[in-house]
Amino acid sequence: MEISGADLVRAATFIGAGLAMGLGAIGPGIGEGYVGGKACEAIGRNPDEAGLLTRTMLVAQAVSESTGIYSLVVALLLIFVV
Amino acid sequence: MDIGLDTVSIVKAGQYIGAGICMGFGAIGAAIGEGFVGGHANRSIGRRIGMASPFTRTMLIGQAVAETSAIFALLVAVLLIFGNFSGNGLGAWTATMSAGICMGLGALGSGIGAGYPAQEALWGSARQPALGGQMTTSMLIGQAVCQTPAIFALVIAFMLMFKNCSGIDVWPYGASLIGAGIAMGFGAIGSGWGGGMAGGKACEGIARQPRLKSSLTTLMLVGQAVSQTPAIFALLVAIMLISIGPKEGTLLTSAAMLGAGISIGLGAIGSGMGNGVNAQGACEAISKESSTTKEMLTFMLVGQAVGQTPVIFALVVSLMLMFVKFQVPANLVGFCALLAAGISMGLGAIGSGYGNGDTGESACKALASNPEGRAGILPLMLVGQAVGQTPAIFSLLVAFILMFGNYSGPATLPAAMAVLAAGISMGFGGIGPGVGNGLTAAAACEAVGYRPDERGLLMRSMLIAQAVAQSTAIYALVIAFVLVFVI
């Protein structure tokens, strides 16, 4: 198998994409789960405010999602653009 | 540079690298565990100055037990340094290096785990000085069980070191041997650590409620025994890889054997730890509400059984890699595909395994906080755990796609790396959502303990939160698909 410089670069973009998305998914997954947990706890204590709490939860999760989306964007850039 | 490729030098090189890995990793766990014990000894002496000498004695006994796994690692490292294994053939370099990996990593969990029972025994004696002797006994039982995975690792390390590989080609059998070391080394971490956590809470509970000593000890032992399951799976796979690992084959055979070791080794970490966390919750719960003792055992076992799912997925992938003849092409792409299948499943099982345990722990505590709410807790726990399985299922799916894929394109380096990266993406990407889903379900279970009447609302909120926490696992899945199918 002959490997040219371009092959090496292309291979590196794929490995980079895999690492970016894989490692990048860890944080948001844990963070969003933590937020969701606290929201459930709060709804358990104060069920009347479930709507407000769910809204707040979703806003917080969306923010915590952002780094996962950065990872996705970087992975897609590495695969399709670079 | 001229390399003199004689057997003695190559095997020696394998031995020395193995010795370094063995003692390096092997030193981590025991030292942390002993640090926990020392810290709590100081805390306890600070509370009861007059008892400094018995506390110091208990500390030293507890630390001595925690030291065991590090001493195993030292033993293996010394054998690797001074032993001469070149009589076992050229392939012995893989066996000896793998023995080092196995014992080094295998000492991690048991070393840390042994710290928990000792720290709680010390702090418990500080709160209830009259219990001194009893606490030491409970501590020793708890610590002894969490040594099991380190003993498994020692057994495999010895099998590897003394394996006679003469007359056998280095590959693919060397890959089986390295796979065995990886399987048992990583596979021991979760069970050792988790078993220790269960032992710790049991000791704490005995200090709070000495009259519950026998039920707490039973619950602890059952919980710890179930937490050993993932390590036992790893042990089985390691023994199979050593004893019936293929002696001839292609590059693909090597990849499959390595993948098999990686899948079960990494895949055992989460379930092992999760099972321990689940048992820890059960012990803590009955020490607070003893009327639930009988039911708690059932609750714990149900939770632990579901928490076993990710490691069973990993076991299935390992066995398939060992025994199925795959149609992937015999080139670098096929090699990476089989390796990546192991990586995807192994890493991807960690989060779900741990998260499931976390949910089970909170379900046990919720039962203790409100035994009347049991009708709401169990379904919530099971649904929460089932959803928490999703990242492990994605990883299983990617592993299957990788194993049974049709790689008709040219075998280039980029194509091979794309396949490998798919496994890396899904594997790591499954960890966070698995843990996160578990955290959400855990809190929902605790909440339903306080408010059983709101269980419908809580179930809905939990599912929404879990769905959102799943998103990054879905991104990882998409990237894995793109890497496999689009590239």
Coordinates of C-alpha atoms in Angstrom, one line a residue, chain B residues 1-442:
Chain B
M1 CA 20.6 1.9 13.2
D2 CA 21.4 -1.8 13.2
I3 CA 18.9 -3.8 15.2
G4 CA 20.2 -7.2 16.4
L5 CA 16.9 -9.1 16.3
D6 CA 17.8 -12.0 18.6
T7 CA 15.1 -13.7 20.6
V8 CA 16.7 -12.9 24.0
S9 CA 16.9 -9.1 23.4
I10 CA 13.4 -8.9 22.0
V11 CA 11.8 -10.9 24.9
K12 CA 13.9 -8.9 27.4
A13 CA 12.5 -5.7 25.9
G14 CA 9.0 -7.0 26.3
Q15 CA 9.7 -7.9 29.9
Y16 CA 11.1 -4.5 30.8
I17 CA 8.3 -2.5 29.2
G18 CA 5.9 -4.8 30.9
A19 CA 7.6 -4.3 34.2
G20 CA 7.4 -0.5 33.8
I21 CA 3.7 -0.6 32.9
C22 CA 3.0 -3.1 35.7
M23 CA 4.5 -1.1 38.6
G24 CA 3.6 2.3 37.2
F25 CA -0.1 1.6 37.0
G26 CA 0.0 -0.8 39.9
A27 CA 1.2 1.9 42.2
I28 CA -1.7 4.3 41.5
G29 CA -4.7 2.5 43.1
A30 CA -3.2 1.3 46.4
A31 CA -1.7 4.7 47.1
I32 CA -5.0 6.5 46.6
G33 CA -6.9 3.9 48.7
E34 CA -4.3 4.2 51.5
G35 CA -4.6 8.0 51.2
F36 CA -8.3 7.8 51.9
V37 CA -7.6 5.6 54.9
G38 CA -4.9 7.9 56.2
G39 CA -7.1 10.9 55.8
H40 CA -10.0 9.4 57.7
A41 CA -7.6 8.2 60.4
N42 CA -6.5 11.8 61.0
R43 CA -10.1 13.0 60.9
S44 CA -11.1 10.3 63.5
I45 CA -8.1 11.0 65.7
G46 CA -9.0 14.7 65.6
R47 CA -12.4 13.8 66.9
R48 CA -11.2 11.4 69.6
I49 CA -7.7 12.3 70.6
G50 CA -7.5 9.7 73.3
M51 CA -8.0 6.9 70.8
A52 CA -5.0 7.8 68.6
S53 CA -3.2 4.5 69.1
P54 CA -6.0 2.1 68.3
F55 CA -7.0 4.2 65.3
T56 CA -3.4 4.2 64.1
R57 CA -3.4 0.4 64.4
T58 CA -6.6 0.1 62.5
M59 CA -5.3 2.5 59.8
L60 CA -2.2 0.4 59.4
I61 CA -4.1 -2.8 59.1
G62 CA -6.5 -1.3 56.6
Q63 CA -3.6 0.2 54.6
A64 CA -1.8 -3.1 54.7
V65 CA -4.7 -4.8 53.0
A66 CA -5.0 -2.0 50.4
E67 CA -1.3 -2.5 49.7
T68 CA -2.0 -6.1 48.6
S69 CA -2.7 -5.3 44.9
A70 CA 0.4 -3.1 44.7
I71 CA 2.5 -5.9 46.1
F72 CA 1.1 -8.2 43.5
A73 CA 2.2 -5.7 40.9
L74 CA 5.6 -5.4 42.5
L75 CA 6.0 -9.2 42.4
V76 CA 5.1 -9.4 38.8
A77 CA 7.4 -6.5 37.9
V78 CA 10.3 -8.1 39.8
L79 CA 9.7 -11.4 38.0
L80 CA 9.6 -9.6 34.7
I81 CA 12.9 -7.8 35.4
F82 CA 14.9 -10.7 36.7
G83 CA 13.2 -13.6 35.0
N84 CA 14.4 -15.0 31.8
F85 CA 11.5 -15.9 29.6
S86 CA 13.3 -16.1 26.3
G87 CA 13.2 -19.9 26.5
N88 CA 9.5 -19.6 25.8
G89 CA 10.2 -18.5 22.3
L90 CA 10.2 -15.2 20.4
G91 CA 6.4 -14.7 21.1
A92 CA 7.2 -14.5 24.8
W93 CA 7.7 -10.8 24.4
T94 CA 4.0 -10.3 23.8
A95 CA 3.2 -12.6 26.7
T96 CA 5.5 -10.9 29.2
M97 CA 4.5 -7.3 28.2
S98 CA 0.9 -8.3 28.4
A99 CA 1.4 -9.8 31.9
G100 CA 2.7 -6.4 33.0
I101 CA -0.3 -4.6 31.4
C102 CA -2.7 -7.1 33.1
M103 CA -1.3 -6.8 36.6
G104 CA -0.6 -3.1 36.5
L105 CA -4.1 -2.1 35.4
G106 CA -5.7 -4.9 37.4
A107 CA -4.3 -3.5 40.6
L108 CA -5.9 -0.1 40.2
G109 CA -9.5 -0.8 41.2
S110 CA -8.8 -3.1 44.1
G111 CA -6.3 -0.7 45.5
I112 CA -8.7 2.3 45.5
G113 CA -11.6 0.1 46.5
A114 CA -9.9 -1.3 49.6
G115 CA -9.6 2.2 50.9
Y116 CA -13.4 2.7 51.3
P117 CA -14.1 0.0 53.9
A118 CA -11.1 1.1 56.0
Q119 CA -12.0 4.8 55.9
E120 CA -15.5 4.1 57.0
A121 CA -14.5 1.7 59.6
L122 CA -12.2 4.3 61.1
W123 CA -14.8 7.1 61.0
G124 CA -17.4 4.7 62.3
S125 CA -15.2 3.8 65.3
A126 CA -14.7 7.5 66.0
R127 CA -18.5 8.0 66.2
Q128 CA -19.1 4.8 68.1
P129 CA -15.9 4.0 70.0
A130 CA -17.4 1.0 71.7
L131 CA -17.5 -0.8 68.3
G132 CA -13.8 -0.8 67.7
G133 CA -13.2 -4.6 67.2
Q134 CA -16.4 -5.2 65.3
M135 CA -15.6 -2.4 62.8
T136 CA -12.2 -4.0 62.1
T137 CA -13.8 -7.3 61.2
S138 CA -16.3 -5.7 58.9
M139 CA -13.6 -3.7 57.3
L140 CA -11.5 -6.8 56.6
I141 CA -14.4 -8.7 55.1
G142 CA -15.3 -5.7 52.8
Q143 CA -11.7 -5.3 51.8
A144 CA -11.1 -8.9 51.2
V145 CA -13.8 -9.2 48.6
C146 CA -12.7 -6.2 46.6
Q147 CA -9.2 -7.9 46.3
T148 CA -10.8 -10.6 44.1
P149 CA -10.3 -8.8 40.7
A150 CA -6.6 -8.1 41.6
I151 CA -6.2 -11.8 42.3
F152 CA -7.8 -12.7 38.9
A153 CA -5.3 -10.3 37.3
L154 CA -2.4 -12.0 39.2
V155 CA -3.6 -15.4 37.9
I156 CA -3.7 -14.2 34.3
A157 CA -0.4 -12.4 34.7
F158 CA 1.2 -15.7 35.8
M159 CA -0.5 -17.7 33.0
L160 CA 0.9 -15.1 30.5
M161 CA 4.4 -15.0 31.9
F162 CA 4.9 -18.7 31.9
K163 CA 3.2 -19.4 28.6
N164 CA 5.4 -21.4 26.4
C165 CA 5.2 -19.8 23.0
S166 CA 8.1 -21.7 21.3
G167 CA 7.3 -23.1 18.0
I168 CA 4.4 -20.7 17.5
D169 CA 4.5 -17.7 15.1
V170 CA 4.5 -14.5 17.0
W171 CA 1.3 -13.3 15.2
P172 CA -1.6 -13.8 15.5
Y173 CA -1.2 -15.6 18.8
G174 CA 0.7 -12.6 20.3
A175 CA -2.4 -10.5 19.7
S176 CA -4.4 -13.0 21.7
L177 CA -2.0 -12.8 24.5
I178 CA -2.0 -9.0 24.5
G179 CA -5.8 -9.0 24.2
A180 CA -5.9 -11.3 27.3
G181 CA -3.8 -8.8 29.3
I182 CA -6.0 -5.9 28.2
A183 CA -9.2 -7.8 29.0
M184 CA -8.2 -8.8 32.5
G185 CA -6.3 -5.6 33.4
F186 CA -9.0 -3.1 32.4
G187 CA -11.7 -5.6 33.4
A188 CA -10.6 -5.7 37.0
I189 CA -10.8 -1.9 37.5
G190 CA -14.6 -1.4 37.9
S191 CA -15.3 -4.5 40.0
G192 CA -12.5 -3.8 42.4
W193 CA -13.4 -0.1 42.8
G194 CA -17.2 -0.7 43.0
G195 CA -16.9 -3.6 45.4
G196 CA -14.9 -1.3 47.7
M197 CA -17.5 1.4 47.6
A198 CA -20.2 -1.1 48.6
G199 CA -18.0 -2.3 51.5
G200 CA -17.4 1.3 52.6
K201 CA -21.1 2.1 53.0
A202 CA -21.7 -1.2 54.7
C203 CA -19.1 -0.3 57.3
E204 CA -20.6 3.1 57.7
G205 CA -24.1 1.5 58.2
I206 CA -22.8 -0.9 60.8
A207 CA -21.3 2.0 62.7
R208 CA -24.7 3.8 62.6
Q209 CA -26.8 0.7 63.4
P210 CA -24.7 -2.0 65.0
R211 CA -27.8 -4.2 65.4
L212 CA -28.1 -4.4 61.6
K213 CA -24.6 -5.9 61.3
S214 CA -25.7 -9.2 59.9
S215 CA -28.2 -7.9 57.4
L216 CA -25.7 -5.3 56.2
T217 CA -22.9 -7.8 55.9
T218 CA -25.2 -10.1 53.8
L219 CA -26.3 -7.2 51.6
M220 CA -22.7 -6.1 51.2
L221 CA -21.5 -9.6 50.3
V222 CA -24.3 -10.3 47.8
G223 CA -23.9 -6.8 46.2
Q224 CA -20.1 -7.2 46.0
A225 CA -20.5 -10.7 44.6
V226 CA -22.7 -9.5 41.8
S227 CA -20.3 -6.6 41.1
Q228 CA -17.6 -9.2 40.5
T229 CA -19.5 -10.5 37.4
P230 CA -17.9 -8.1 34.9
A231 CA -14.4 -9.1 36.2
I232 CA -15.4 -12.8 35.9
F233 CA -16.5 -12.2 32.3
A234 CA -13.1 -10.6 31.6
L235 CA -11.3 -13.5 33.3
L236 CA -13.2 -16.0 31.1
V237 CA -12.3 -14.1 27.9
A238 CA -8.7 -13.8 29.0
I239 CA -8.4 -17.5 29.7
M240 CA -10.0 -18.3 26.4
L241 CA -7.7 -16.0 24.6
I242 CA -4.7 -17.6 26.2
S243 CA -5.7 -21.2 25.9
I244 CA -7.6 -21.3 22.6
G245 CA -6.3 -18.2 20.9
P246 CA -5.7 -19.1 17.2
K247 CA -2.1 -20.1 16.4
E248 CA -2.3 -19.3 12.8
G249 CA -4.2 -16.7 10.7
T250 CA -4.0 -13.4 9.0
L251 CA -3.7 -9.8 10.1
L252 CA -7.4 -9.9 10.6
T253 CA -7.1 -12.6 13.2
S254 CA -4.8 -10.4 15.2
A255 CA -7.2 -7.5 15.0
A256 CA -10.1 -9.6 16.1
M257 CA -8.3 -11.0 19.1
L258 CA -7.1 -7.5 20.2
G259 CA -10.6 -6.2 19.7
A260 CA -12.0 -9.0 21.7
G261 CA -9.8 -8.1 24.6
I262 CA -10.5 -4.4 24.4
S263 CA -14.2 -4.9 24.2
I264 CA -14.7 -6.9 27.3
G265 CA -11.8 -5.2 29.2
L266 CA -13.1 -1.6 28.8
G267 CA -16.8 -2.8 28.8
A268 CA -16.4 -4.3 32.2
I269 CA -15.3 -1.0 33.9
G270 CA -18.7 0.7 33.9
S271 CA -20.9 -2.2 34.9
G272 CA -18.4 -3.3 37.6
M273 CA -18.4 0.2 39.1
G274 CA -22.1 0.7 38.6
N275 CA -23.0 -2.5 40.3
G276 CA -20.8 -1.5 43.3
V277 CA -22.5 1.9 43.4
N278 CA -25.8 0.2 43.4
A279 CA -24.9 -2.0 46.3
Q280 CA -23.5 1.0 48.1
G281 CA -26.9 2.7 47.9
A282 CA -28.6 -0.4 49.1
C283 CA -26.4 -0.6 52.2
E284 CA -26.8 3.1 52.9
A285 CA -30.5 2.8 52.5
I286 CA -31.1 -0.1 55.0
S287 CA -28.9 1.6 57.6
K288 CA -31.4 4.5 57.4
E289 CA -34.6 2.5 57.2
S290 CA -34.2 -1.1 58.4
S291 CA -37.8 -2.1 57.8
T292 CA -37.0 -2.4 54.1
T293 CA -34.1 -4.8 54.5
K294 CA -35.8 -7.7 52.6
E295 CA -37.2 -5.7 49.8
M296 CA -33.9 -3.8 49.4
L297 CA -32.1 -7.0 48.4
T298 CA -34.6 -7.5 45.6
F299 CA -34.4 -3.9 44.5
M300 CA -30.6 -4.0 44.5
L301 CA -30.5 -7.2 42.5
V302 CA -32.9 -6.0 39.9
G303 CA -31.0 -2.8 39.5
Q304 CA -27.7 -4.6 39.3
A305 CA -29.0 -7.1 36.8
V306 CA -30.1 -4.4 34.4
G307 CA -26.8 -2.6 35.1
Q308 CA -25.1 -5.8 33.8
T309 CA -26.5 -5.2 30.2
P310 CA -23.7 -3.1 28.9
V311 CA -21.0 -5.6 29.9
I312 CA -23.1 -8.4 28.4
F313 CA -23.1 -6.4 25.1
A314 CA -19.3 -6.2 25.4
L315 CA -19.1 -9.9 26.1
V316 CA -21.2 -10.7 23.0
V317 CA -18.9 -8.5 20.8
S318 CA -15.8 -10.1 22.3
L319 CA -17.1 -13.7 21.7
M320 CA -18.1 -12.8 18.2
L321 CA -14.7 -11.3 17.4
M322 CA -13.1 -14.5 18.7
F323 CA -15.3 -17.0 17.0
V324 CA -17.0 -15.5 14.0
K325 CA -15.3 -15.6 10.6
F326 CA -15.7 -12.1 9.2
Q327 CA -16.0 -11.2 5.5
V328 CA -14.0 -8.0 5.9
P329 CA -11.1 -7.7 3.5
A330 CA -7.7 -8.9 4.7
N331 CA -6.0 -5.5 4.6
L332 CA -5.6 -2.4 6.8
V333 CA -9.2 -1.4 6.4
G334 CA -10.4 -4.8 7.6
F335 CA -7.8 -4.7 10.5
C336 CA -9.1 -1.3 11.6
A337 CA -12.7 -2.4 11.3
L338 CA -12.4 -5.3 13.7
L339 CA -10.2 -3.3 16.1
A340 CA -12.7 -0.4 16.0
A341 CA -15.6 -2.7 16.7
G342 CA -13.9 -3.6 20.0
I343 CA -13.1 0.0 20.8
S344 CA -16.6 1.2 20.1
M345 CA -18.3 -1.4 22.2
G346 CA -15.7 -1.4 25.0
L347 CA -15.7 2.4 25.6
G348 CA -19.4 2.8 24.8
A349 CA -20.4 0.4 27.6
I350 CA -18.6 2.4 30.3
G351 CA -21.1 5.3 30.6
S352 CA -24.2 3.2 30.5
G353 CA -22.9 0.7 33.0
Y354 CA -22.0 3.3 35.5
G355 CA -25.1 5.4 34.9
N356 CA -27.4 2.4 35.4
G357 CA -25.7 1.7 38.8
D358 CA -26.2 5.3 39.8
T359 CA -29.9 5.1 39.0
G360 CA -30.1 1.8 41.0
E361 CA -28.4 3.5 44.0
S362 CA -30.9 6.3 44.1
A363 CA -33.8 3.9 43.7
C364 CA -32.6 2.0 46.8
K365 CA -32.3 5.2 48.7
A366 CA -35.8 6.4 47.6
L367 CA -37.3 3.1 48.8
A368 CA -35.8 3.7 52.2
S369 CA -37.0 7.3 52.3
N370 CA -40.6 6.3 51.5
P371 CA -41.3 2.5 51.6
E372 CA -44.9 3.3 50.6
G373 CA -43.8 4.8 47.3
R374 CA -42.4 1.5 46.1
A375 CA -45.0 1.1 43.4
G376 CA -43.7 4.3 41.7
I377 CA -40.0 3.8 42.2
L378 CA -39.4 0.4 40.5
P379 CA -41.0 1.3 37.2
L380 CA -39.2 4.7 37.1
M381 CA -35.9 3.0 37.9
L382 CA -36.4 0.4 35.1
V383 CA -37.5 3.0 32.5
G384 CA -34.6 5.2 33.5
Q385 CA -32.1 2.4 33.2
A386 CA -33.6 1.2 29.9
V387 CA -33.2 4.7 28.4
G388 CA -29.7 4.9 29.9
Q389 CA -28.9 1.8 27.9
T390 CA -29.2 3.8 24.6
P391 CA -25.6 4.9 24.2
A392 CA -24.4 1.3 24.8
I393 CA -26.9 0.1 22.2
F394 CA -25.6 2.7 19.7
S395 CA -22.1 1.4 20.4
L396 CA -23.3 -2.1 19.8
L397 CA -24.9 -1.1 16.6
V398 CA -21.7 0.6 15.4
A399 CA -19.7 -2.5 16.4
F400 CA -21.9 -4.7 14.3
I401 CA -21.8 -2.4 11.4
L402 CA -18.0 -2.3 11.6
M403 CA -17.8 -6.1 11.9
F404 CA -20.2 -6.9 9.1
G405 CA -19.5 -3.9 6.8
N406 CA -18.9 -4.2 3.1
Y407 CA -15.6 -2.5 2.5
S408 CA -15.4 -2.6 -1.3
G409 CA -13.5 0.6 -1.8
P410 CA -9.7 0.8 -2.3
A411 CA -7.6 -0.1 0.8
T412 CA -6.1 3.3 1.5
L413 CA -4.8 4.7 4.7
P414 CA -7.6 7.3 4.8
A415 CA -10.2 4.6 4.4
A416 CA -8.7 2.6 7.2
M417 CA -8.5 5.5 9.6
A418 CA -12.0 6.6 8.8
V419 CA -13.2 3.2 10.0
L420 CA -11.0 3.3 13.1
A421 CA -12.2 6.9 13.8
A422 CA -15.9 5.7 13.6
G423 CA -15.2 3.3 16.5
I424 CA -13.4 6.0 18.5
S425 CA -16.2 8.5 17.9
M426 CA -19.0 6.2 19.1
G427 CA -17.0 4.7 21.9
F428 CA -15.9 7.8 23.6
G429 CA -19.2 9.5 22.6
G430 CA -21.2 7.0 24.4
I431 CA -19.6 7.6 27.8
G432 CA -21.0 11.0 28.7
P433 CA -24.6 10.4 27.7
G434 CA -24.6 7.1 29.5
V435 CA -23.5 8.7 32.7
G436 CA -25.8 11.7 32.2
N437 CA -28.8 9.5 31.6
G438 CA -28.0 7.7 34.8
L439 CA -27.7 10.9 36.8
T440 CA -31.1 12.2 35.6
A441 CA -32.9 8.9 36.3
A442 CA -31.2 8.8 39.7

